[in-house]
């Protein structure tokens, strides 16, 4: 039965991909692809764009018969990419946490990885946190339009206490200097950057704002066939072990 279902999905995917990749791969190769510097999901290392979502997208493009590859992906600040993909047909931004306030703004392909959005603070700050109500007057760093920023606002945190930043390195510097008390961000990404910066022992997760999963987010006016094909290909990668193999390249046991 499972073999029949797999064969059926493969046939459907082939039928759907054919009109996308015919005539010079015109439809799928018109996709505008955007990402940010957000290791280990997407980042530049030794001059090459890499990471979980980059490897996945390149493999999906390859399996779809597209001419595009990782060199076709533009690296932009998160806020710029977010606004662009909200407004530009046939475009995608990744990796993005699928959240309630974003649900109707994009088409979703995934999930590709689980995540916790946390408040990172200094270990020397030993005040136990049970709710955001305890943080009156606190200063929290967050990236504009990042899910951490959005969760703070949704949960009623005073926006005047949020310092908007553009990079994890800036947040780590602000925490170490005492200019902010906390940093709202993804725990997987935080762990990566703390390991890289050598600050792992001095900064720690103090409070969980929310949990979710990462997806590829596509503009709502993207050709529907592209969404269906990418979903099918990602399902196949999950079944054949390709997704797990890519995750294993970047996620260590302490993540």
Coordinates of N, CA and C in Angstrom, one line a residue:
X1 N 0.8 -1.2 0.0 CA 0.0 0.0 0.0 C 0.9 1.3 0.0
X2 N 1.9 1.2 0.9 CA 2.8 2.4 0.9 C 3.5 2.6 -0.4
X3 N 3.9 1.5 -1.0 CA 4.6 1.6 -2.3 C 3.7 2.2 -3.4
X4 N 2.4 1.8 -3.3 CA 1.4 2.3 -4.3 C 1.3 3.8 -4.1
X5 N 1.2 4.2 -2.8 CA 1.0 5.7 -2.5 C 2.2 6.5 -3.0
X6 N 3.4 5.9 -2.8 CA 4.6 6.6 -3.2 C 4.7 6.7 -4.7
X7 N 4.3 5.6 -5.4 CA 4.3 5.6 -6.9 C 3.2 6.6 -7.4
X8 N 2.1 6.7 -6.8 CA 1.0 7.6 -7.1 C 1.5 9.0 -7.0
X9 N 2.2 9.4 -5.9 CA 2.7 10.7 -5.7 C 3.7 11.1 -6.7
X10 N 4.6 10.1 -7.0 CA 5.6 10.3 -8.0 C 5.0 10.7 -9.4
X11 N 4.0 9.9 -9.8 CA 3.3 10.2 -11.0 C 2.7 11.6 -11.1
X12 N 2.0 11.9 -10.0 CA 1.4 13.2 -9.9 C 2.4 14.3 -10.0
X13 N 3.6 14.2 -9.3 CA 4.6 15.2 -9.3 C 5.2 15.3 -10.7
X14 N 5.4 14.2 -11.4 CA 5.9 14.2 -12.8 C 5.0 15.0 -13.7
X15 N 3.7 14.8 -13.6 CA 2.7 15.5 -14.4 C 2.7 17.0 -14.1
X16 N 2.8 17.3 -12.8 CA 2.8 18.7 -12.4 C 4.1 19.4 -12.8
X17 N 5.2 18.7 -12.7 CA 6.5 19.4 -13.0 C 6.6 19.6 -14.5
X18 N 6.1 18.7 -15.3 CA 6.3 18.9 -16.8 C 6.0 20.2 -17.3
X19 N 4.8 20.8 -17.0 CA 4.5 22.1 -17.6 C 5.3 23.2 -17.0
X20 N 5.9 23.0 -15.8 CA 6.7 24.0 -15.1 C 8.1 24.1 -15.8
X21 N 8.6 22.9 -16.2 CA 10.0 22.9 -16.6 C 10.1 22.8 -18.2
X22 N 9.0 22.7 -18.9 CA 9.1 22.8 -20.3 C 9.4 24.2 -20.8
X23 N 9.9 24.3 -22.1 CA 10.2 25.6 -22.7 C 11.2 26.4 -21.9
X24 N 12.3 25.7 -21.6 CA 13.4 26.5 -20.9 C 13.1 26.7 -19.4
X25 N 12.3 25.9 -18.8 CA 12.0 26.0 -17.4 C 11.5 27.3 -17.0
X26 N 10.7 27.9 -17.9 CA 10.4 29.3 -17.7 C 9.6 29.7 -16.4
X27 N 8.7 28.8 -16.1 CA 7.8 29.2 -14.9 C 8.6 29.1 -13.6
X28 N 9.2 28.0 -13.3 CA 9.9 27.8 -12.1 C 11.2 28.7 -12.0
X29 N 11.8 28.9 -13.1 CA 13.0 29.7 -13.1 C 12.7 31.2 -13.0
X30 N 11.4 31.6 -13.0 CA 11.1 33.0 -12.7 C 10.9 33.3 -11.2
X31 N 11.1 32.3 -10.4 CA 11.0 32.5 -9.0 C 12.1 33.4 -8.5
X32 N 11.8 34.4 -7.7 CA 12.8 35.2 -7.0 C 13.0 34.6 -5.6
X33 N 14.2 34.2 -5.2 CA 14.4 33.6 -4.0 C 15.3 34.5 -3.1
X34 N 14.8 34.6 -1.8 CA 15.4 35.5 -0.8 C 15.7 34.7 0.5
X35 N 16.8 35.0 1.1 CA 17.1 34.5 2.4 C 17.9 35.6 3.2
X36 N 18.3 35.2 4.4 CA 19.0 36.2 5.2 C 20.2 35.4 5.8
X37 N 21.1 36.1 6.5 CA 22.2 35.5 7.2 C 21.7 35.0 8.6
X38 N 21.4 33.7 8.7 CA 20.7 33.2 9.9 C 21.2 31.8 10.1
X39 N 22.5 31.6 10.5 CA 23.0 30.3 10.7 C 22.4 29.6 11.8
X40 N 22.2 28.3 11.7 CA 22.7 27.4 10.7 C 21.7 27.1 9.6
X41 N 20.6 27.9 9.5 CA 19.6 27.7 8.5 C 20.0 28.2 7.1
X42 N 20.6 29.4 7.1 CA 21.1 30.0 5.9 C 22.2 31.0 6.2
X43 N 23.4 30.9 5.6 CA 24.5 31.8 6.0 C 25.6 31.6 4.9
X44 N 26.5 32.6 5.0 CA 27.6 32.6 4.0 C 28.9 32.1 4.8
X45 N 29.5 31.1 4.2 CA 30.7 30.5 4.8 C 31.8 30.4 3.8
X46 N 32.9 31.0 4.0 CA 34.0 31.0 3.0 C 33.5 31.5 1.6
X47 N 32.7 32.5 1.6 CA 32.2 33.1 0.4 C 31.1 32.3 -0.3
X48 N 30.6 31.2 0.3 CA 29.6 30.4 -0.3 C 28.3 30.3 0.6
X49 N 27.2 30.5 -0.1 CA 25.9 30.4 0.6 C 25.6 29.0 1.0
X50 N 25.3 28.7 2.3 CA 25.1 27.4 2.7 C 24.1 27.4 3.9
X51 N 23.9 26.2 4.4 CA 22.9 26.1 5.5 C 21.8 25.1 5.2
X52 N 21.0 24.8 6.2 CA 19.9 23.8 6.1 C 18.9 24.2 4.9
X53 N 18.4 25.4 5.0 CA 17.4 25.7 4.0 C 18.0 25.9 2.6
X54 N 19.2 26.3 2.5 CA 19.9 26.5 1.2 C 20.1 25.2 0.6
X55 N 20.6 24.2 1.3 CA 20.8 22.9 0.7 C 19.5 22.2 0.3
X56 N 18.5 22.4 1.1 CA 17.2 21.9 0.8 C 16.6 22.5 -0.5
X57 N 16.6 23.9 -0.5 CA 16.1 24.6 -1.7 C 16.8 24.1 -3.0
X58 N 18.2 24.1 -2.9 CA 18.9 23.7 -4.1 C 18.5 22.3 -4.6
X59 N 18.4 21.4 -3.6 CA 18.0 20.0 -4.0 C 16.6 20.0 -4.6
X60 N 15.6 20.7 -4.0 CA 14.3 20.8 -4.5 C 14.3 21.4 -6.0
X61 N 15.1 22.4 -6.2 CA 15.2 23.0 -7.5 C 15.7 21.9 -8.5
X62 N 16.7 21.2 -8.1 CA 17.3 20.2 -8.9 C 16.3 19.1 -9.3
X63 N 15.6 18.6 -8.3 CA 14.6 17.6 -8.5 C 13.4 18.1 -9.4
X64 N 13.2 19.4 -9.3 CA 12.1 19.9 -10.1 C 12.5 20.2 -11.6
X65 N 13.8 20.0 -11.9 CA 14.3 20.2 -13.2 C 14.6 21.7 -13.5
X66 N 14.8 22.5 -12.5 CA 15.0 23.9 -12.7 C 16.5 24.2 -13.0
X67 N 16.7 25.4 -13.6 CA 18.1 25.8 -13.9 C 18.7 26.6 -12.7
X68 N 17.8 27.0 -11.8 CA 18.3 27.8 -10.7 C 19.0 26.9 -9.7
X69 N 19.9 27.5 -8.9 CA 20.6 26.8 -7.8 C 20.9 27.8 -6.7
X70 N 21.8 27.5 -5.8 CA 22.0 28.4 -4.6 C 22.6 29.7 -5.0
X71 N 23.2 29.8 -6.2 CA 23.7 31.1 -6.7 C 22.6 32.0 -7.1
X72 N 21.4 31.5 -7.3 CA 20.3 32.3 -7.6 C 19.6 33.0 -6.4
X73 N 20.0 32.6 -5.2 CA 19.3 33.1 -4.0 C 20.0 34.4 -3.5
X74 N 19.2 35.4 -3.3 CA 19.7 36.7 -2.9 C 19.6 36.8 -1.3
X75 N 20.8 37.2 -0.7 CA 20.8 37.4 0.7 C 20.5 38.8 1.0
X76 N 19.5 39.1 1.8 CA 19.0 40.4 2.2 C 18.8 40.5 3.7
X77 N 18.7 41.7 4.2 CA 18.2 41.8 5.6 C 16.8 41.3 5.7
X78 N 16.5 40.7 6.9 CA 15.2 40.0 7.1 C 14.0 40.9 6.8
X79 N 14.0 42.1 7.3 CA 12.9 43.0 7.1 C 12.7 43.3 5.7
X80 N 13.7 43.5 4.9 CA 13.6 43.8 3.5 C 13.0 42.6 2.7
X81 N 13.6 41.4 3.0 CA 13.0 40.2 2.4 C 11.6 39.9 2.7
X82 N 11.2 40.2 4.0 CA 9.8 39.9 4.4 C 8.9 40.8 3.7
X83 N 9.2 42.1 3.6 CA 8.3 43.0 2.8 C 8.3 42.7 1.3
X84 N 9.4 42.4 0.8 CA 9.5 42.1 -0.6 C 8.6 40.9 -1.0
X85 N 8.8 39.8 -0.3 CA 8.0 38.6 -0.6 C 6.5 38.7 -0.3
X86 N 6.2 39.6 0.6 CA 4.7 39.9 0.8 C 4.1 40.5 -0.4
X87 N 4.9 41.2 -1.2 CA 4.4 42.0 -2.3 C 4.8 41.6 -3.7
X88 N 5.7 40.7 -3.8 CA 6.2 40.3 -5.1 C 5.8 38.9 -5.5
X89 N 4.9 38.8 -6.6 CA 4.5 37.5 -7.0 C 5.7 36.6 -7.4
X90 N 5.5 35.2 -7.3 CA 6.5 34.3 -7.6 C 7.8 34.5 -6.9
X91 N 7.7 34.7 -5.6 CA 8.9 34.9 -4.8 C 8.8 34.1 -3.5
X92 N 10.0 33.8 -2.9 CA 10.0 33.0 -1.7 C 11.1 33.6 -0.7
X93 N 10.8 33.4 0.6 CA 11.7 33.8 1.6 C 11.9 32.6 2.6
X94 N 13.1 32.4 3.0 CA 13.3 31.2 3.9 C 14.6 31.4 4.7
X95 N 14.7 30.7 5.8 CA 13.6 29.9 6.4 C 12.7 30.8 7.3
X96 N 11.4 30.5 7.4 CA 10.5 31.4 8.2 C 9.7 30.5 9.1
X97 N 9.6 31.0 10.4 CA 8.7 30.3 11.3 C 7.3 30.5 10.9
X98 N 6.5 29.5 10.8 CA 5.1 29.6 10.5 C 4.3 29.9 11.8
X99 N 3.8 31.1 11.8 CA 3.1 31.6 13.0 C 1.7 32.1 12.6
X100 N 0.8 32.2 13.7 CA -0.6 32.5 13.4 C -0.7 33.8 12.7
X101 N 0.0 34.8 13.1 CA -0.1 36.2 12.4 C 0.4 36.2 11.0
X102 N 1.1 35.2 10.6 CA 1.7 35.1 9.3 C 0.9 34.1 8.4
X103 N 0.0 33.3 9.0 CA -0.6 32.2 8.3 C -1.2 32.6 6.9
X104 N -2.0 33.7 6.9 CA -2.7 34.0 5.7 C -1.9 34.9 4.7
X105 N -0.6 35.2 5.1 CA 0.2 36.1 4.3 C 1.0 35.4 3.2
X106 N 1.2 34.1 3.4 CA 2.1 33.3 2.5 C 1.5 31.9 2.2
X107 N 2.1 31.3 1.2 CA 1.9 29.9 1.0 C 3.1 29.2 1.7
X108 N 2.9 28.0 2.2 CA 3.9 27.4 3.0 C 4.4 26.0 2.5
X109 N 5.7 25.8 2.5 CA 6.2 24.5 2.1 C 7.1 24.1 3.2
X110 N 6.8 22.9 3.8 CA 7.5 22.5 5.0 C 6.7 21.5 5.8
X111 N 7.0 21.3 7.1 CA 8.1 21.9 7.8 C 9.5 21.3 7.5
X112 N 10.5 22.1 7.9 CA 11.9 21.6 7.7 C 12.7 21.4 9.0
X113 N 12.3 22.2 10.0 CA 13.0 22.0 11.3 C 12.1 22.6 12.4
X114 N 12.2 22.1 13.6 CA 11.5 22.6 14.8 C 12.3 23.7 15.4
X115 N 11.6 24.6 16.2 CA 12.3 25.7 16.9 C 11.6 26.1 18.1
X116 N 12.4 26.7 19.0 CA 11.8 27.4 20.2 C 12.3 28.9 20.1
X117 N 11.4 29.8 20.3 CA 11.8 31.2 20.4 C 11.9 31.6 21.8
X118 N 13.1 32.1 22.2 CA 13.4 32.3 23.6 C 13.9 33.7 23.9
X119 N 13.9 34.0 25.2 CA 14.6 35.2 25.7 C 15.9 34.8 26.2
X120 N 17.0 35.3 25.6 CA 18.3 35.0 26.1 C 18.8 36.1 27.0
X121 N 19.4 35.7 28.2 CA 19.8 36.6 29.1 C 21.2 36.2 29.7
X122 N 21.8 37.1 30.5 CA 23.1 36.7 31.1 C 22.8 35.8 32.3
X123 N 23.7 34.8 32.4 CA 23.6 33.9 33.5 C 23.6 34.5 34.9
X124 N 24.3 35.7 35.0 CA 24.4 36.4 36.2 C 23.0 37.0 36.7
X125 N 22.1 37.1 35.7 CA 20.8 37.6 36.0 C 19.9 36.4 36.5
X126 N 19.9 36.1 37.8 CA 19.3 34.9 38.3 C 17.8 35.0 38.6
X127 N 17.2 36.1 38.2 CA 15.7 36.3 38.4 C 15.0 35.2 37.6
X128 N 14.2 34.3 38.2 CA 13.4 33.3 37.5 C 12.3 34.0 36.8
X129 N 12.1 33.7 35.5 CA 11.0 34.3 34.7 C 9.8 33.3 34.5
X130 N 8.6 33.7 34.9 CA 7.4 32.9 34.8 C 6.5 33.5 33.7
X131 N 6.6 34.8 33.5 CA 5.7 35.5 32.5 C 6.4 36.8 32.1
X132 N 5.9 37.4 31.0 CA 6.4 38.7 30.6 C 6.0 39.8 31.5
X133 N 5.0 39.6 32.4 CA 4.6 40.6 33.3 C 5.8 41.0 34.2
X134 N 6.7 40.1 34.4 CA 7.9 40.3 35.3 C 8.9 41.3 34.6
X135 N 8.7 41.5 33.3 CA 9.7 42.3 32.6 C 9.4 43.7 32.4
X136 N 8.6 44.3 33.2 CA 8.3 45.7 33.1 C 9.5 46.5 33.3
X137 N 9.8 47.3 32.3 CA 11.1 48.2 32.3 C 12.3 47.5 31.8
X138 N 12.2 46.2 31.4 CA 13.3 45.5 30.8 C 13.6 46.0 29.4
X139 N 14.8 45.8 28.9 CA 15.2 46.2 27.6 C 15.5 44.9 26.8
X140 N 14.8 44.7 25.7 CA 14.9 43.5 24.9 C 15.3 43.8 23.5
X141 N 16.3 43.1 23.0 CA 16.8 43.3 21.6 C 16.0 42.3 20.8
X142 N 15.6 42.7 19.6 CA 14.9 41.9 18.6 C 15.1 42.4 17.2
X143 N 15.0 41.5 16.2 CA 15.1 41.9 14.8 C 13.7 42.3 14.3
X144 N 13.6 43.4 13.6 CA 12.4 43.9 13.2 C 11.7 42.8 12.3
X145 N 10.4 42.5 12.6 CA 9.6 41.6 11.8 C 10.0 40.1 12.0
X146 N 11.0 39.9 12.8 CA 11.4 38.5 13.2 C 10.3 38.0 14.1
X147 N 10.2 36.6 14.2 CA 9.1 36.0 15.0 C 9.3 36.4 16.4
X148 N 10.5 36.6 16.9 CA 10.7 37.0 18.3 C 10.1 38.3 18.6
X149 N 10.3 39.3 17.7 CA 9.7 40.6 17.8 C 8.2 40.5 17.8
X150 N 7.7 39.8 16.8 CA 6.2 39.7 16.7 C 5.6 39.0 17.9
X151 N 6.2 38.0 18.5 CA 5.7 37.4 19.7 C 5.7 38.3 20.9
X152 N 6.7 39.1 21.0 CA 6.8 40.1 22.1 C 5.6 41.0 22.0
X153 N 5.3 41.5 20.8 CA 4.2 42.4 20.7 C 2.8 41.7 20.9
X154 N 2.7 40.5 20.4 CA 1.5 39.8 20.5 C 1.2 39.5 22.0
X155 N 2.2 39.3 22.8 CA 2.0 38.9 24.2 C 2.0 40.1 25.1
X156 N 1.9 41.3 24.5 CA 1.7 42.5 25.2 C 2.9 43.3 25.8
X157 N 4.1 42.9 25.3 CA 5.2 43.6 25.9 C 5.3 45.0 25.3
X158 N 5.6 46.0 26.1 CA 5.7 47.4 25.8 C 6.7 47.6 24.6
X159 N 6.2 48.0 23.4 CA 7.2 48.2 22.3 C 8.3 49.2 22.6
X160 N 8.1 50.1 23.5 CA 9.2 51.1 23.8 C 10.4 50.4 24.5
X161 N 10.1 49.2 25.0 CA 11.2 48.5 25.6 C 12.0 47.6 24.7
X162 N 11.6 47.6 23.4 CA 12.2 46.7 22.4 C 13.3 47.5 21.6
X163 N 14.5 47.1 21.6 CA 15.5 47.7 20.8 C 15.7 46.9 19.5
X164 N 15.3 47.5 18.3 CA 15.4 46.7 17.1 C 16.9 46.7 16.6
X165 N 17.3 45.5 16.2 CA 18.7 45.3 15.7 C 18.6 44.6 14.4
X166 N 19.8 44.4 13.8 CA 19.9 43.8 12.4 C 20.6 42.5 12.4
X167 N 21.3 42.2 13.5 CA 22.2 40.9 13.5 C 22.3 40.3 14.8
X168 N 22.6 39.0 14.9 CA 22.8 38.3 16.2 C 24.1 38.9 16.9
X169 N 25.1 39.2 16.1 CA 26.3 39.8 16.7 C 26.1 41.0 17.4
X170 N 25.2 41.9 16.9 CA 24.8 43.1 17.6 C 24.1 42.8 18.9
X171 N 23.2 41.8 18.9 CA 22.5 41.4 20.1 C 23.5 40.9 21.2
X172 N 24.4 40.0 20.8 CA 25.4 39.5 21.8 C 26.2 40.6 22.4
X173 N 26.6 41.6 21.5 CA 27.4 42.7 22.1 C 26.6 43.5 23.0
X174 N 25.3 43.8 22.7 CA 24.4 44.6 23.6 C 24.2 43.9 24.9
X175 N 24.1 42.5 24.9 CA 23.9 41.8 26.1 C 25.1 41.8 27.0
X176 N 26.3 41.6 26.4 CA 27.5 41.6 27.1 C 27.9 42.9 27.7
X177 N 27.5 44.0 27.1 CA 27.8 45.3 27.6 C 26.7 45.8 28.6
X178 N 25.6 45.1 28.7 CA 24.5 45.5 29.6 C 23.6 46.5 29.1
X179 N 23.7 46.8 27.8 CA 22.8 47.8 27.2 C 21.4 47.2 27.0
X180 N 21.2 45.9 26.9 CA 19.9 45.3 26.9 C 19.9 44.2 28.0
X181 N 18.8 43.8 28.4 CA 18.7 42.7 29.4 C 18.4 41.3 28.8
X182 N 17.7 41.3 27.7 CA 17.4 40.1 27.0 C 17.4 40.3 25.5
X183 N 17.5 39.1 24.8 CA 17.4 39.1 23.4 C 16.4 38.0 22.9
X184 N 15.4 38.4 22.2 CA 14.3 37.5 21.7 C 14.7 36.9 20.4
X185 N 15.0 35.6 20.3 CA 15.4 35.0 19.1 C 15.2 33.5 19.1
X186 N 15.6 32.9 18.0 CA 15.5 31.4 17.9 C 16.6 30.7 18.6
X187 N 16.2 29.7 19.4 CA 17.2 29.0 20.2 C 18.3 28.3 19.4
X188 N 17.8 27.6 18.3 CA 18.8 26.9 17.5 C 19.9 27.9 16.9
X189 N 19.4 29.1 16.5 CA 20.3 30.0 15.9 C 21.2 30.7 17.0
X190 N 20.6 30.9 18.1 CA 21.3 31.5 19.2 C 22.5 30.6 19.6
X191 N 22.2 29.3 19.8 CA 23.2 28.3 20.1 C 24.4 28.3 19.2
X192 N 24.0 28.4 17.9 CA 25.1 28.4 16.8 C 26.0 29.6 17.0
X193 N 25.4 30.8 17.2 CA 26.2 32.0 17.3 C 27.0 32.1 18.6
X194 N 26.4 31.6 19.7 CA 27.1 31.6 21.0 C 28.3 30.6 20.9
X195 N 28.1 29.5 20.2 CA 29.3 28.6 20.0 C 30.4 29.2 19.2
X196 N 30.0 30.0 18.2 CA 30.9 30.7 17.3 C 31.7 31.8 18.1
X197 N 30.9 32.5 19.0 CA 31.5 33.7 19.6 C 32.2 33.3 20.9
X198 N 32.0 32.1 21.4 CA 32.7 31.7 22.7 C 31.9 32.2 23.9
X199 N 30.7 32.7 23.7 CA 29.9 33.2 24.9 C 28.9 32.2 25.4
X200 N 29.0 31.0 25.1 CA 28.0 30.0 25.4 C 27.8 29.9 26.9
X201 N 28.9 30.0 27.7 CA 28.7 29.8 29.2 C 28.2 31.0 29.9
X202 N 28.2 32.2 29.2 CA 27.8 33.4 29.9 C 26.3 33.9 29.6
X203 N 25.8 33.3 28.5 CA 24.4 33.7 28.1 C 23.6 32.4 28.0
X204 N 22.3 32.5 28.4 CA 21.5 31.3 28.4 C 20.0 31.6 28.2
X205 N 19.2 30.7 27.8 CA 17.8 30.9 27.6 C 17.1 31.0 28.9
X206 N 16.3 32.1 29.1 CA 15.7 32.3 30.4 C 14.1 32.1 30.3
X207 N 13.6 32.2 29.1 CA 12.1 32.2 29.0 C 11.7 31.8 27.6
X208 N 10.7 30.9 27.4 CA 10.3 30.5 26.1 C 9.1 31.3 25.7
X209 N 9.2 32.1 24.6 CA 8.1 32.9 24.1 C 7.2 32.1 23.3
X210 N 7.7 31.1 22.6 CA 6.8 30.2 21.8 C 7.6 29.2 21.1
X211 N 6.9 28.2 20.5 CA 7.5 27.1 19.7 C 6.9 27.0 18.3
X212 N 7.6 26.5 17.4 CA 7.1 26.5 16.1 C 8.0 25.7 15.1
X213 N 7.8 25.8 13.9 CA 8.5 25.1 12.9 C 8.9 26.0 11.7
X214 N 10.0 25.7 11.1 CA 10.5 26.5 9.9 C 9.9 26.0 8.6
X215 N 9.6 26.9 7.7 CA 9.1 26.6 6.4 C 9.7 27.5 5.4
X216 N 9.5 27.1 4.1 CA 9.7 28.0 3.0 C 8.4 28.8 2.8
X217 N 8.5 30.2 2.8 CA 7.3 31.0 2.7 C 7.3 31.6 1.3
X218 N 6.2 31.4 0.5 CA 6.0 31.9 -0.8 C 5.0 33.0 -0.9
X219 N 5.2 34.0 -1.7 CA 4.1 35.0 -2.0 C 2.8 34.3 -2.3
X220 N 1.7 34.9 -1.9 CA 0.4 34.3 -2.1 C 0.0 34.3 -3.6
X221 N 0.7 35.1 -4.4 CA 0.4 35.0 -5.9 C 1.4 34.2 -6.7
X222 N 2.1 33.4 -6.0 CA 3.0 32.4 -6.7 C 2.2 31.4 -7.4
X223 N 2.7 31.0 -8.6 CA 2.0 29.9 -9.4 C 1.7 28.7 -8.5
X224 N 0.5 28.3 -8.4 CA 0.1 27.3 -7.5 C 0.8 25.9 -7.8
X225 N 1.1 25.7 -9.1 CA 1.8 24.5 -9.4 C 3.2 24.4 -8.8
X226 N 3.8 25.5 -8.6 CA 5.1 25.5 -8.0 C 5.0 25.0 -6.5
X227 N 4.0 25.6 -5.8 CA 3.8 25.2 -4.4 C 3.6 23.7 -4.3
X228 N 2.7 23.2 -5.1 CA 2.3 21.7 -5.1 C 3.6 20.9 -5.4
X229 N 4.3 21.2 -6.4 CA 5.5 20.5 -6.7 C 6.6 20.5 -5.6
X230 N 6.8 21.7 -5.0 CA 7.8 21.7 -4.0 C 7.4 21.0 -2.7
X231 N 6.1 21.0 -2.4 CA 5.6 20.2 -1.3 C 5.8 18.7 -1.5
X232 N 5.5 18.3 -2.8 CA 5.7 16.9 -3.1 C 7.1 16.5 -3.0
X233 N 8.0 17.3 -3.5 CA 9.5 17.0 -3.5 C 10.0 16.9 -2.1
X234 N 9.5 17.9 -1.2 CA 10.0 17.8 0.2 C 9.5 16.6 0.9
X235 N 8.3 16.2 0.6 CA 7.7 14.9 1.2 C 8.6 13.8 0.7
X236 N 9.0 13.7 -0.5 CA 9.9 12.6 -1.0 C 11.2 12.7 -0.3
X237 N 11.8 13.9 -0.1 CA 13.1 14.0 0.6 C 12.9 13.5 2.1
X238 N 11.8 13.8 2.6 CA 11.6 13.3 4.0 C 11.5 11.8 4.0
X239 N 10.9 11.2 3.1 CA 10.7 9.7 3.0 C 12.1 9.0 2.7
X240 N 12.8 9.6 1.7 CA 14.1 8.9 1.3 C 15.3 9.2 2.2
X241 N 15.1 10.0 3.2 CA 16.2 10.3 4.2 C 17.0 11.5 3.8
X242 N 16.7 12.2 2.7 CA 17.6 13.3 2.3 C 17.4 14.5 3.2
X243 N 16.2 14.7 3.7 CA 16.0 15.9 4.6 C 16.8 15.6 5.9
X244 N 16.7 14.4 6.5 CA 17.4 14.1 7.7 C 18.9 14.3 7.5
X245 N 19.4 13.8 6.4 CA 20.8 13.9 6.1 C 21.3 15.4 6.1
X246 N 20.5 16.3 5.4 CA 20.9 17.7 5.4 C 20.9 18.3 6.8
X247 N 19.8 18.0 7.6 CA 19.8 18.5 9.0 C 21.0 18.0 9.7
X248 N 21.4 16.8 9.5 CA 22.6 16.3 10.3 C 23.9 17.0 10.0
X249 N 24.0 17.7 8.8 CA 25.2 18.4 8.5 C 25.4 19.6 9.4
X250 N 24.3 20.1 10.0 CA 24.4 21.4 10.7 C 23.9 21.3 12.1
X251 N 23.1 20.3 12.5 CA 22.5 20.3 13.8 C 23.2 19.3 14.7
X252 N 23.9 19.8 15.7 CA 24.6 18.9 16.6 C 23.7 18.4 17.7
X253 N 24.1 17.5 18.6 CA 23.2 16.9 19.6 C 22.8 17.9 20.6
X254 N 23.5 19.0 20.9 CA 23.1 19.9 21.9 C 22.1 20.9 21.4
X255 N 21.7 20.9 20.1 CA 20.7 21.7 19.5 C 19.4 21.1 19.6

